[in-house]
XYZ file of C-alpha atoms in Angstrom:
586
model
C 64.574 -115.356 -56.615
C 66.544 -117.770 -54.469
C 64.854 -119.144 -51.397
C 65.603 -117.079 -48.321
C 65.718 -120.029 -45.927
C 69.486 -120.321 -45.914
C 69.908 -116.580 -45.538
C 67.213 -115.969 -42.950
C 69.711 -115.320 -40.140
C 71.427 -112.509 -42.026
C 70.286 -108.864 -41.838
C 67.481 -107.942 -44.208
C 69.556 -105.561 -46.387
C 72.462 -108.008 -46.565
C 70.157 -110.842 -47.529
C 68.567 -108.729 -50.261
C 71.965 -107.778 -51.707
C 73.106 -111.392 -51.624
C 70.054 -112.556 -53.545
C 70.506 -109.853 -56.178
C 74.166 -110.721 -56.703
C 73.267 -114.390 -57.049
C 70.596 -113.583 -59.654
C 73.052 -111.372 -61.598
C 75.505 -114.254 -61.807
C 72.759 -116.443 -63.240
C 72.208 -113.916 -66.051
C 75.519 -114.677 -67.780
C 75.365 -118.462 -67.672
C 75.793 -119.891 -71.199
C 73.076 -122.457 -70.529
C 70.340 -119.829 -70.083
C 71.539 -116.860 -72.165
C 70.195 -118.035 -75.583
C 66.720 -118.679 -74.164
C 66.730 -115.310 -72.400
C 67.826 -113.525 -75.591
C 64.955 -115.095 -77.539
C 62.472 -114.245 -74.800
C 63.754 -110.672 -74.652
C 63.242 -110.292 -78.409
C 59.667 -111.559 -78.123
C 58.907 -109.072 -75.353
C 60.510 -106.239 -77.335
C 58.174 -106.991 -80.242
C 55.246 -106.458 -77.877
C 56.740 -103.495 -76.018
C 57.955 -101.367 -78.940
C 54.565 -100.506 -80.463
C 52.948 -100.242 -77.040
C 55.590 -97.806 -75.772
C 55.138 -95.652 -78.853
C 51.347 -95.801 -78.600
C 51.310 -94.759 -74.945
C 53.640 -91.822 -75.484
C 51.686 -90.444 -78.439
C 48.374 -90.978 -76.628
C 49.651 -88.836 -73.739
C 50.573 -86.017 -76.111
C 54.320 -86.742 -76.058
C 56.777 -87.554 -78.854
C 57.016 -91.245 -79.694
C 60.693 -91.204 -78.734
C 59.703 -90.605 -75.090
C 58.050 -94.005 -74.914
C 61.029 -95.759 -76.501
C 63.561 -94.050 -74.248
C 61.525 -94.952 -71.170
C 61.313 -98.569 -72.271
C 65.081 -98.790 -72.720
C 66.221 -97.001 -69.555
C 63.574 -98.308 -67.171
C 63.752 -101.784 -68.662
C 67.427 -102.069 -67.765
C 67.102 -100.619 -64.248
C 63.954 -102.560 -63.396
C 65.282 -105.763 -64.919
C 68.428 -105.666 -62.801
C 66.792 -104.735 -59.495
C 63.202 -106.002 -59.517
C 61.864 -108.179 -56.725
C 61.049 -110.886 -59.276
C 63.485 -112.243 -61.824
C 60.694 -112.350 -64.432
C 59.338 -108.831 -63.994
C 59.529 -106.528 -67.035
C 59.422 -102.767 -66.433
C 58.188 -100.185 -68.913
C 55.392 -97.757 -69.818
C 52.011 -99.289 -69.054
C 48.431 -98.550 -70.097
C 47.308 -98.124 -66.479
C 49.504 -95.026 -66.180
C 48.241 -93.377 -69.376
C 45.195 -91.495 -68.002
C 47.163 -89.898 -65.173
C 50.190 -89.182 -67.362
C 47.997 -87.540 -70.002
C 46.296 -85.414 -67.341
C 49.675 -84.210 -66.027
C 50.893 -83.368 -69.543
C 47.687 -81.432 -70.255
C 48.184 -79.211 -67.193
C 51.953 -79.067 -66.644
C 53.430 -80.079 -69.998
C 56.145 -82.620 -70.745
C 58.513 -81.018 -68.225
C 55.888 -81.392 -65.516
C 55.511 -85.089 -66.307
C 59.277 -85.599 -66.062
C 59.340 -83.894 -62.654
C 56.328 -85.867 -61.447
C 57.958 -89.104 -62.614
C 61.153 -88.391 -60.666
C 59.205 -87.409 -57.547
C 57.006 -90.489 -57.834
C 60.098 -92.656 -58.138
C 61.596 -91.158 -54.989
C 58.351 -91.827 -53.120
C 58.365 -95.433 -54.322
C 61.913 -95.917 -53.074
C 60.876 -94.545 -49.680
C 57.885 -96.909 -49.560
C 60.147 -99.831 -50.334
C 62.666 -98.878 -47.657
C 59.943 -98.780 -44.989
C 58.784 -102.189 -46.256
C 55.308 -101.113 -47.335
C 55.177 -103.668 -50.136
C 53.819 -106.424 -47.907
C 50.497 -104.600 -47.545
C 49.712 -105.147 -51.230
C 48.795 -108.745 -50.427
C 45.939 -107.466 -48.235
C 44.030 -105.899 -51.137
C 40.931 -107.998 -51.940
C 41.057 -109.732 -55.305
C 37.743 -108.193 -56.505
C 39.254 -104.732 -56.014
C 42.311 -105.805 -57.992
C 40.106 -107.067 -60.795
C 38.055 -103.868 -60.674
C 41.281 -101.892 -61.022
C 42.161 -103.628 -64.298
C 38.586 -103.386 -65.603
C 38.511 -99.681 -64.777
C 41.747 -99.053 -66.659
C 40.250 -100.920 -69.611
C 37.198 -98.657 -69.544
C 39.435 -95.588 -69.406
C 41.377 -96.756 -72.440
C 38.223 -97.361 -74.453
C 36.755 -94.020 -73.429
C 39.844 -91.988 -74.313
C 41.168 -93.836 -77.366
C 38.044 -94.225 -79.517
C 38.093 -90.527 -80.537
C 41.756 -90.946 -81.558
C 40.869 -93.908 -83.736
C 38.188 -91.869 -85.500
C 40.533 -88.853 -85.705
C 38.071 -86.549 -83.911
C 39.882 -86.182 -80.581
C 40.105 -82.426 -81.050
C 36.315 -82.069 -80.736
C 35.385 -85.176 -78.716
C 37.513 -85.817 -75.641
C 35.981 -89.192 -74.895
C 33.802 -91.922 -76.330
C 30.703 -90.732 -74.464
C 30.879 -87.323 -76.131
C 31.531 -89.056 -79.434
C 28.309 -91.045 -79.173
C 26.171 -88.147 -77.946
C 27.111 -85.865 -80.840
C 24.954 -86.535 -83.882
C 27.391 -84.890 -86.329
C 30.430 -86.935 -85.357
C 30.280 -89.061 -88.507
C 30.949 -86.084 -90.777
C 34.628 -85.735 -89.791
C 35.729 -89.339 -89.339
C 38.822 -90.510 -91.184
C 37.494 -93.836 -92.373
C 40.818 -94.882 -93.863
C 42.428 -94.621 -90.446
C 39.555 -96.609 -88.961
C 40.195 -99.324 -91.550
C 43.914 -99.384 -90.720
C 43.118 -99.640 -87.024
C 40.577 -102.384 -87.613
C 43.095 -104.448 -89.604
C 45.671 -104.010 -86.848
C 43.176 -105.108 -84.201
C 42.053 -108.120 -86.251
C 45.662 -109.217 -86.652
C 46.276 -108.911 -82.901
C 43.212 -111.011 -82.113
C 43.297 -113.534 -84.946
C 46.949 -114.366 -85.600
C 47.694 -115.851 -82.142
C 44.956 -118.392 -82.852
C 46.854 -119.479 -85.953
C 50.200 -119.767 -84.159
C 51.258 -118.375 -80.803
C 54.766 -117.556 -82.020
C 53.572 -115.084 -84.673
C 54.351 -111.486 -83.566
C 50.755 -110.427 -84.033
C 51.259 -106.808 -82.976
C 54.098 -106.226 -85.433
C 52.227 -107.929 -88.263
C 49.145 -105.850 -87.532
C 51.149 -102.632 -87.495
C 52.772 -103.581 -90.785
C 49.395 -104.218 -92.427
C 47.935 -100.968 -91.129
C 51.003 -98.972 -92.141
C 51.075 -100.441 -95.656
C 47.388 -99.577 -96.098
C 47.862 -95.979 -94.992
C 51.041 -95.465 -97.014
C 49.426 -96.911 -100.132
C 46.067 -95.142 -99.952
C 46.330 -92.305 -97.489
C 47.952 -88.956 -98.120
C 49.005 -86.832 -95.171
C 47.864 -89.245 -92.470
C 48.832 -88.796 -88.818
C 51.996 -90.804 -88.142
C 54.523 -91.248 -85.342
C 57.049 -88.889 -86.899
C 60.817 -88.591 -86.709
C 62.672 -90.506 -83.991
C 66.167 -90.044 -82.555
C 68.638 -92.871 -83.131
C 70.343 -92.576 -79.761
C 69.469 -91.969 -76.136
C 69.370 -88.349 -74.956
C 71.730 -87.195 -72.234
C 70.255 -87.515 -68.733
C 69.370 -84.156 -67.186
C 67.550 -83.092 -64.059
C 64.099 -81.750 -64.981
C 63.744 -77.982 -64.859
C 61.189 -76.541 -62.454
C 60.909 -73.330 -64.468
C 57.290 -72.584 -65.338
C 55.996 -75.558 -63.330
C 53.615 -75.004 -60.409
C 55.175 -77.353 -57.883
C 52.382 -77.129 -55.277
C 49.772 -78.429 -57.724
C 52.175 -80.970 -59.245
C 53.048 -82.645 -55.937
C 49.615 -84.279 -55.420
C 49.764 -85.577 -58.985
C 53.205 -87.053 -58.317
C 51.912 -88.693 -55.158
C 49.006 -90.189 -57.072
C 51.358 -91.398 -59.773
C 53.563 -93.055 -57.147
C 50.628 -94.873 -55.566
C 49.250 -95.979 -58.923
C 52.602 -97.216 -60.213
C 53.329 -98.955 -56.908
C 49.959 -100.648 -56.757
C 50.143 -101.822 -60.361
C 53.691 -103.119 -60.001
C 52.998 -104.947 -56.753
C 49.884 -106.573 -58.149
C 51.803 -107.624 -61.251
C 54.677 -109.062 -59.219
C 52.286 -110.941 -56.941
C 50.564 -112.393 -59.999
C 53.899 -113.647 -61.346
C 54.311 -115.888 -58.301
C 51.066 -117.620 -59.218
C 51.892 -117.708 -62.922
C 55.285 -119.344 -62.421
C 54.264 -121.615 -59.538
C 57.084 -120.206 -57.416
C 57.619 -121.878 -54.043
C 58.763 -118.582 -52.500
C 57.154 -115.149 -52.744
C 58.791 -112.362 -54.701
C 60.310 -109.551 -52.658
C 57.657 -106.837 -52.940
C 59.674 -104.294 -50.952
C 62.645 -104.759 -53.265
C 60.276 -104.393 -56.199
C 59.090 -101.011 -54.903
C 62.682 -99.814 -54.668
C 63.432 -101.110 -58.165
C 60.368 -99.512 -59.757
C 61.132 -96.254 -57.971
C 64.687 -96.178 -59.306
C 63.352 -97.047 -62.762
C 60.975 -94.084 -62.628
C 63.763 -91.774 -61.486
C 65.876 -92.974 -64.410
C 62.983 -92.520 -66.847
C 62.326 -89.038 -65.501
C 65.901 -87.761 -65.848
C 65.844 -88.965 -69.464
C 62.605 -87.018 -69.981
C 60.574 -90.180 -70.281
C 57.165 -91.662 -69.570
C 56.377 -93.096 -66.090
C 56.844 -96.852 -65.802
C 55.751 -99.825 -63.732
C 55.985 -103.589 -63.694
C 53.868 -104.950 -66.539
C 52.136 -108.300 -66.164
C 51.411 -108.533 -69.918
C 55.074 -108.222 -70.878
C 56.263 -110.411 -68.027
C 53.838 -113.181 -68.953
C 54.959 -112.921 -72.578
C 58.553 -113.290 -71.400
C 57.726 -116.378 -69.342
C 55.794 -117.967 -72.198
C 58.744 -117.306 -74.515
C 61.078 -119.278 -72.229
C 62.729 -116.670 -69.991
C 64.910 -118.159 -67.265
C 66.715 -115.259 -65.574
C 66.742 -111.473 -65.274
C 68.672 -111.336 -68.526
C 65.426 -111.634 -70.508
C 64.099 -108.371 -69.027
C 67.385 -106.532 -69.565
C 67.815 -107.864 -73.096
C 64.301 -106.762 -74.016
C 65.425 -103.194 -73.273
C 68.580 -103.645 -75.345
C 66.519 -104.974 -78.261
C 64.389 -101.821 -78.007
C 67.528 -99.702 -78.259
C 68.656 -101.629 -81.333
C 65.253 -101.064 -82.935
C 65.399 -97.357 -82.138
C 68.875 -97.077 -83.662
C 68.249 -99.147 -86.798
C 64.509 -98.988 -87.480
C 63.718 -95.351 -86.682
C 62.683 -94.486 -90.287
C 60.203 -97.378 -90.355
C 58.760 -96.651 -86.924
C 58.285 -93.004 -87.914
C 55.751 -94.003 -90.597
C 53.456 -96.025 -88.313
C 49.962 -94.447 -88.380
C 48.488 -93.164 -85.128
C 45.257 -95.021 -85.902
C 47.100 -98.355 -85.845
C 48.737 -97.536 -82.508
C 45.364 -96.518 -81.117
C 43.937 -99.868 -82.190
C 46.609 -101.595 -80.103
C 45.481 -99.694 -77.007
C 41.840 -100.470 -77.734
C 42.593 -104.194 -77.937
C 44.516 -103.939 -74.669
C 41.534 -102.143 -73.134
C 39.082 -104.834 -74.211
C 41.360 -107.543 -72.829
C 41.607 -105.707 -69.525
C 37.809 -105.834 -69.250
C 38.098 -109.623 -68.864
C 34.525 -110.167 -70.047
C 34.783 -113.926 -69.600
C 35.802 -113.477 -65.978
C 32.941 -111.033 -65.365
C 30.393 -113.488 -66.763
C 31.796 -116.272 -64.592
C 31.637 -113.995 -61.556
C 27.997 -113.173 -62.335
C 27.197 -116.875 -62.097
C 29.280 -117.426 -58.956
C 28.877 -114.372 -56.724
C 26.944 -111.259 -57.647
C 28.137 -109.432 -54.529
C 31.753 -109.965 -55.577
C 30.879 -108.735 -59.061
C 29.395 -105.647 -57.429
C 32.761 -104.842 -55.835
C 34.457 -105.211 -59.221
C 31.958 -102.947 -60.984
C 31.949 -100.278 -58.261
C 35.742 -100.137 -58.385
C 35.835 -100.052 -62.190
C 33.122 -97.419 -62.605
C 34.665 -95.264 -59.891
C 37.965 -95.319 -61.760
C 36.357 -94.642 -65.143
C 34.025 -91.871 -63.967
C 36.222 -90.134 -61.383
C 39.790 -91.332 -60.809
C 41.801 -94.305 -59.637
C 41.738 -93.405 -55.958
C 37.993 -92.834 -55.808
C 37.441 -96.174 -57.522
C 39.792 -98.147 -55.289
C 38.458 -96.427 -52.171
C 34.863 -97.211 -53.121
C 35.775 -100.811 -53.899
C 37.565 -101.283 -50.588
C 34.640 -99.748 -48.697
C 32.099 -102.020 -50.377
C 34.311 -105.085 -49.917
C 34.627 -104.262 -46.207
C 30.872 -103.878 -45.807
C 30.237 -107.183 -47.546
C 32.828 -108.869 -45.356
C 31.244 -107.508 -42.201
C 27.809 -108.523 -43.427
C 28.975 -112.031 -44.260
C 31.173 -112.658 -41.223
C 29.697 -110.210 -38.743
C 26.064 -111.322 -38.570
C 24.524 -110.664 -35.165
C 22.298 -113.381 -33.720
C 20.070 -112.931 -30.673
C 18.485 -115.652 -28.544
C 15.906 -113.963 -26.343
C 13.888 -115.448 -23.470
C 11.229 -113.593 -21.488
C 11.110 -115.058 -17.964
C 8.001 -114.522 -15.839
C 8.334 -117.292 -13.240
C 11.113 -119.336 -11.667
C 10.200 -122.531 -13.472
C 11.244 -120.976 -16.789
C 14.771 -120.523 -15.490
C 15.144 -124.270 -15.130
C 14.325 -124.970 -18.770
C 15.701 -121.783 -20.319
C 18.871 -121.582 -22.410
C 20.575 -119.166 -20.068
C 20.241 -120.853 -16.680
C 23.621 -122.039 -15.439
C 22.415 -124.248 -12.539
C 19.998 -127.165 -12.913
C 17.634 -125.629 -10.410
C 16.768 -122.223 -9.025
C 15.184 -122.937 -5.636
C 15.843 -119.484 -4.249
C 14.294 -117.462 -7.063
C 10.863 -115.964 -6.390
C 8.034 -117.516 -8.292
C 7.029 -114.251 -10.021
C 9.751 -112.674 -12.169
C 9.937 -109.936 -14.795
C 13.149 -110.761 -16.603
C 14.445 -110.671 -20.182
C 17.532 -112.768 -20.912
C 19.374 -112.448 -24.252
C 22.438 -114.238 -25.570
C 24.346 -112.369 -28.294
C 26.334 -114.354 -30.840
C 28.704 -112.461 -33.152
C 30.389 -109.036 -33.189
C 28.404 -105.916 -32.304
C 29.335 -103.459 -35.054
C 28.016 -100.339 -36.759
C 26.520 -102.541 -39.462
C 24.328 -104.613 -37.127
C 24.023 -102.841 -33.753
C 20.440 -101.693 -34.400
C 19.267 -105.258 -33.843
C 19.856 -104.777 -30.106
C 16.971 -102.302 -30.008
C 14.658 -105.322 -30.210
C 15.473 -105.925 -26.536
C 13.582 -102.815 -25.397
C 10.476 -103.192 -27.522
C 7.449 -102.430 -25.432
C 5.668 -101.549 -23.341
C 5.693 -103.394 -21.051
C 9.431 -103.422 -20.362
C 11.122 -106.068 -18.243
C 12.383 -104.965 -14.837
C 15.752 -106.533 -15.630
C 17.333 -107.105 -19.048
C 20.343 -109.436 -18.957
C 22.659 -109.624 -21.988
C 25.047 -112.580 -22.174
C 28.189 -111.510 -24.097
C 30.132 -114.776 -23.837
C 30.021 -115.303 -27.614
C 30.752 -111.725 -28.662
C 34.120 -111.311 -30.361
C 34.152 -107.545 -30.910
C 32.240 -104.416 -29.905
C 32.954 -101.210 -31.823
C 32.070 -97.637 -30.852
C 28.567 -97.936 -32.325
C 27.977 -101.089 -30.288
C 29.127 -99.439 -27.059
C 26.885 -96.448 -27.724
C 23.903 -98.735 -28.337
C 24.444 -100.646 -25.087
C 24.672 -97.348 -23.216
C 21.428 -96.189 -24.826
C 19.684 -99.398 -23.744
C 20.888 -98.930 -20.165
C 19.723 -95.306 -20.033
C 16.420 -96.163 -21.736
C 15.663 -98.833 -19.117
C 16.812 -96.666 -16.207
C 14.309 -93.942 -17.101
C 11.562 -96.588 -16.920
C 12.692 -98.002 -13.592
C 14.412 -101.041 -15.091
C 18.024 -102.191 -15.214
C 20.494 -103.581 -17.734
C 23.034 -106.224 -16.735
C 25.947 -107.460 -18.841
C 27.102 -110.955 -17.904
C 29.977 -113.233 -18.920
C 31.877 -110.426 -20.636
C 35.031 -111.796 -22.366
C 38.253 -110.398 -20.858
C 39.321 -108.723 -24.108
C 36.100 -106.646 -24.139
C 36.193 -105.449 -20.528
C 38.277 -102.352 -21.260
C 36.016 -101.265 -24.127
C 32.868 -101.725 -22.022
C 34.269 -100.232 -18.804
C 32.707 -96.763 -19.458
C 29.275 -98.447 -19.405
C 29.516 -99.692 -15.827
C 28.038 -96.523 -14.306
C 24.827 -97.214 -16.251
C 24.604 -100.942 -15.423
C 23.020 -102.885 -12.594
C 25.141 -102.374 -9.429
C 27.462 -100.256 -11.620
C 29.465 -103.294 -12.657
C 29.536 -106.255 -15.013
C 28.515 -109.668 -13.664
C 30.122 -113.025 -14.165
C 26.905 -115.012 -14.531
C 23.146 -114.818 -14.744
C 22.883 -115.838 -11.078
C 25.112 -112.941 -10.094
C 22.850 -110.504 -11.934
C 19.745 -112.010 -10.327
C 21.330 -111.707 -6.888
C 22.313 -108.114 -7.585
C 18.771 -107.267 -8.650
C 17.284 -108.976 -5.594
C 15.520 -111.544 -7.747
C 17.358 -114.473 -6.152
C 18.419 -115.136 -2.580
C 21.821 -116.678 -1.870
C 21.649 -120.360 -0.991
C 22.283 -121.062 2.752
C 25.652 -122.543 3.570
C 25.286 -125.780 5.552
C 27.938 -127.764 7.402
C 28.511 -131.078 5.598
C 27.531 -134.109 7.668
C 30.217 -136.765 8.022
C 29.393 -140.355 7.245
C 28.854 -142.372 10.522
C 31.713 -144.726 9.726
C 34.042 -141.794 9.141
C 32.924 -140.152 12.368
C 33.646 -143.327 14.380
C 37.077 -143.612 12.839
C 37.916 -139.998 13.668
C 36.706 -140.150 17.299
C 39.917 -141.789 18.790
C 42.032 -139.238 16.939
C 39.996 -136.436 18.412
C 40.384 -137.810 21.966
C 44.158 -138.166 21.500
C 44.433 -134.599 20.271
C 42.388 -133.391 23.247
C 44.643 -135.188 25.770
C 47.777 -133.802 24.118
C 46.517 -130.234 24.548
C 45.003 -129.838 28.038
């Protein structure tokens, strides 16, 4: 989108509208329209079989996927926060969509899609999109790997045509009799489709590998297979938009599913849009808040047409960019090409075998695993790889939110461990001479300290947090315990509730044993957090220095204040002035 520098003084909504209008004008320029039309056709070749595969995998008619691709592609293409974003059904949404269909039926999915879209619009209006940039990259990678695992786990039984008895790949492997019912012809068709998808791009990048693979698989099944599972009849026009009926749908149980769908679609779209900035080398960031609004409106449109939920798709958008897309027209034209295919090629699409469509999803799943990236991460940072795997396994074994939550928690712990290490420098002082050579003495000498001392001085470096606060217990190891424990907090950046509780415990522990705890050189930003501790500290207050704590504990006497002696020459010079002043004031 156009740089916002020139428009920065205008209101946010006005600026957003101005940028959209400018990008719409670019769509109809003769200089870019041919390239956008070609790019849109390339994306449609990728999107058509994928839309059909996702719809059938969720237990919906194939037409649902095509209709969603057309309607959402137009709405998202016109309004997205990035001119290159392509909106449509996406593999990441399949597990949740299939779960909703299994419980609430197709009508329930349509309602959930509309509700999710409305929630996305609300998130965009409150400008929640900016927070997507705060998600750690390992969690993002774990998200894609987890979706890949879900696809493999759910689609393998469909490839082997045993999904009625084996709901996932794990059950398929555990059952010893699974090989008796496999449709090996369908497996062969799927294998040929997958080989074409993987091998043909190596021959030439312009070859529509997915379409060629589907053609090969379909020809094999039509020639050799009788009564195979196929897509089935398709409509040749778009249905009329209607509001979903709530009859027979349990709204209370559907609402959490819609909320989850909104979060998943929002997260996936925002991550895809953020990735496009890197892919295109854009000098300005895409408008993530606008993208949330656009994806929400696209989901509302898909829902009222009875369609599949949608989101911004990085695979399709990258294909569009590689094909030479220049403006939003490429995304919109991809949807129009899908409509043309639905109107003219419906009889051919109806004969595509389900096994071939399943193979497409399996290839997508393997690519989402990003095995090369995982191996590289193993060699670079095993802790980062751990975040990826925890996120992915949480998604595959439980659900998306458990996986992302676990990944964020582990990433936070690793961050605190890496950047929140607590270091202690401890000095046990037993006589005054040690103060002169210790790390914590502020003055070069301590002439007024008694020769015999029982003092423990500790300097803390780093935040005191729940992850490291137990290290402070080293200060009260004993017996014997020091009569005064002084903790220097000058280099402490943060103290959380666990840290405050630990300091209070140390103070109470020492008080019971007739000793005292003193906190010195407390940074101003920590004084409020540590204020409740003062009643347990030496003199019930915090001290500004080690000397102040020693004075408060009676371990150091204040230095006597002496009148400075004037230099003899100065005294002689001041004497006439003094006599004059005396005579002026009898």
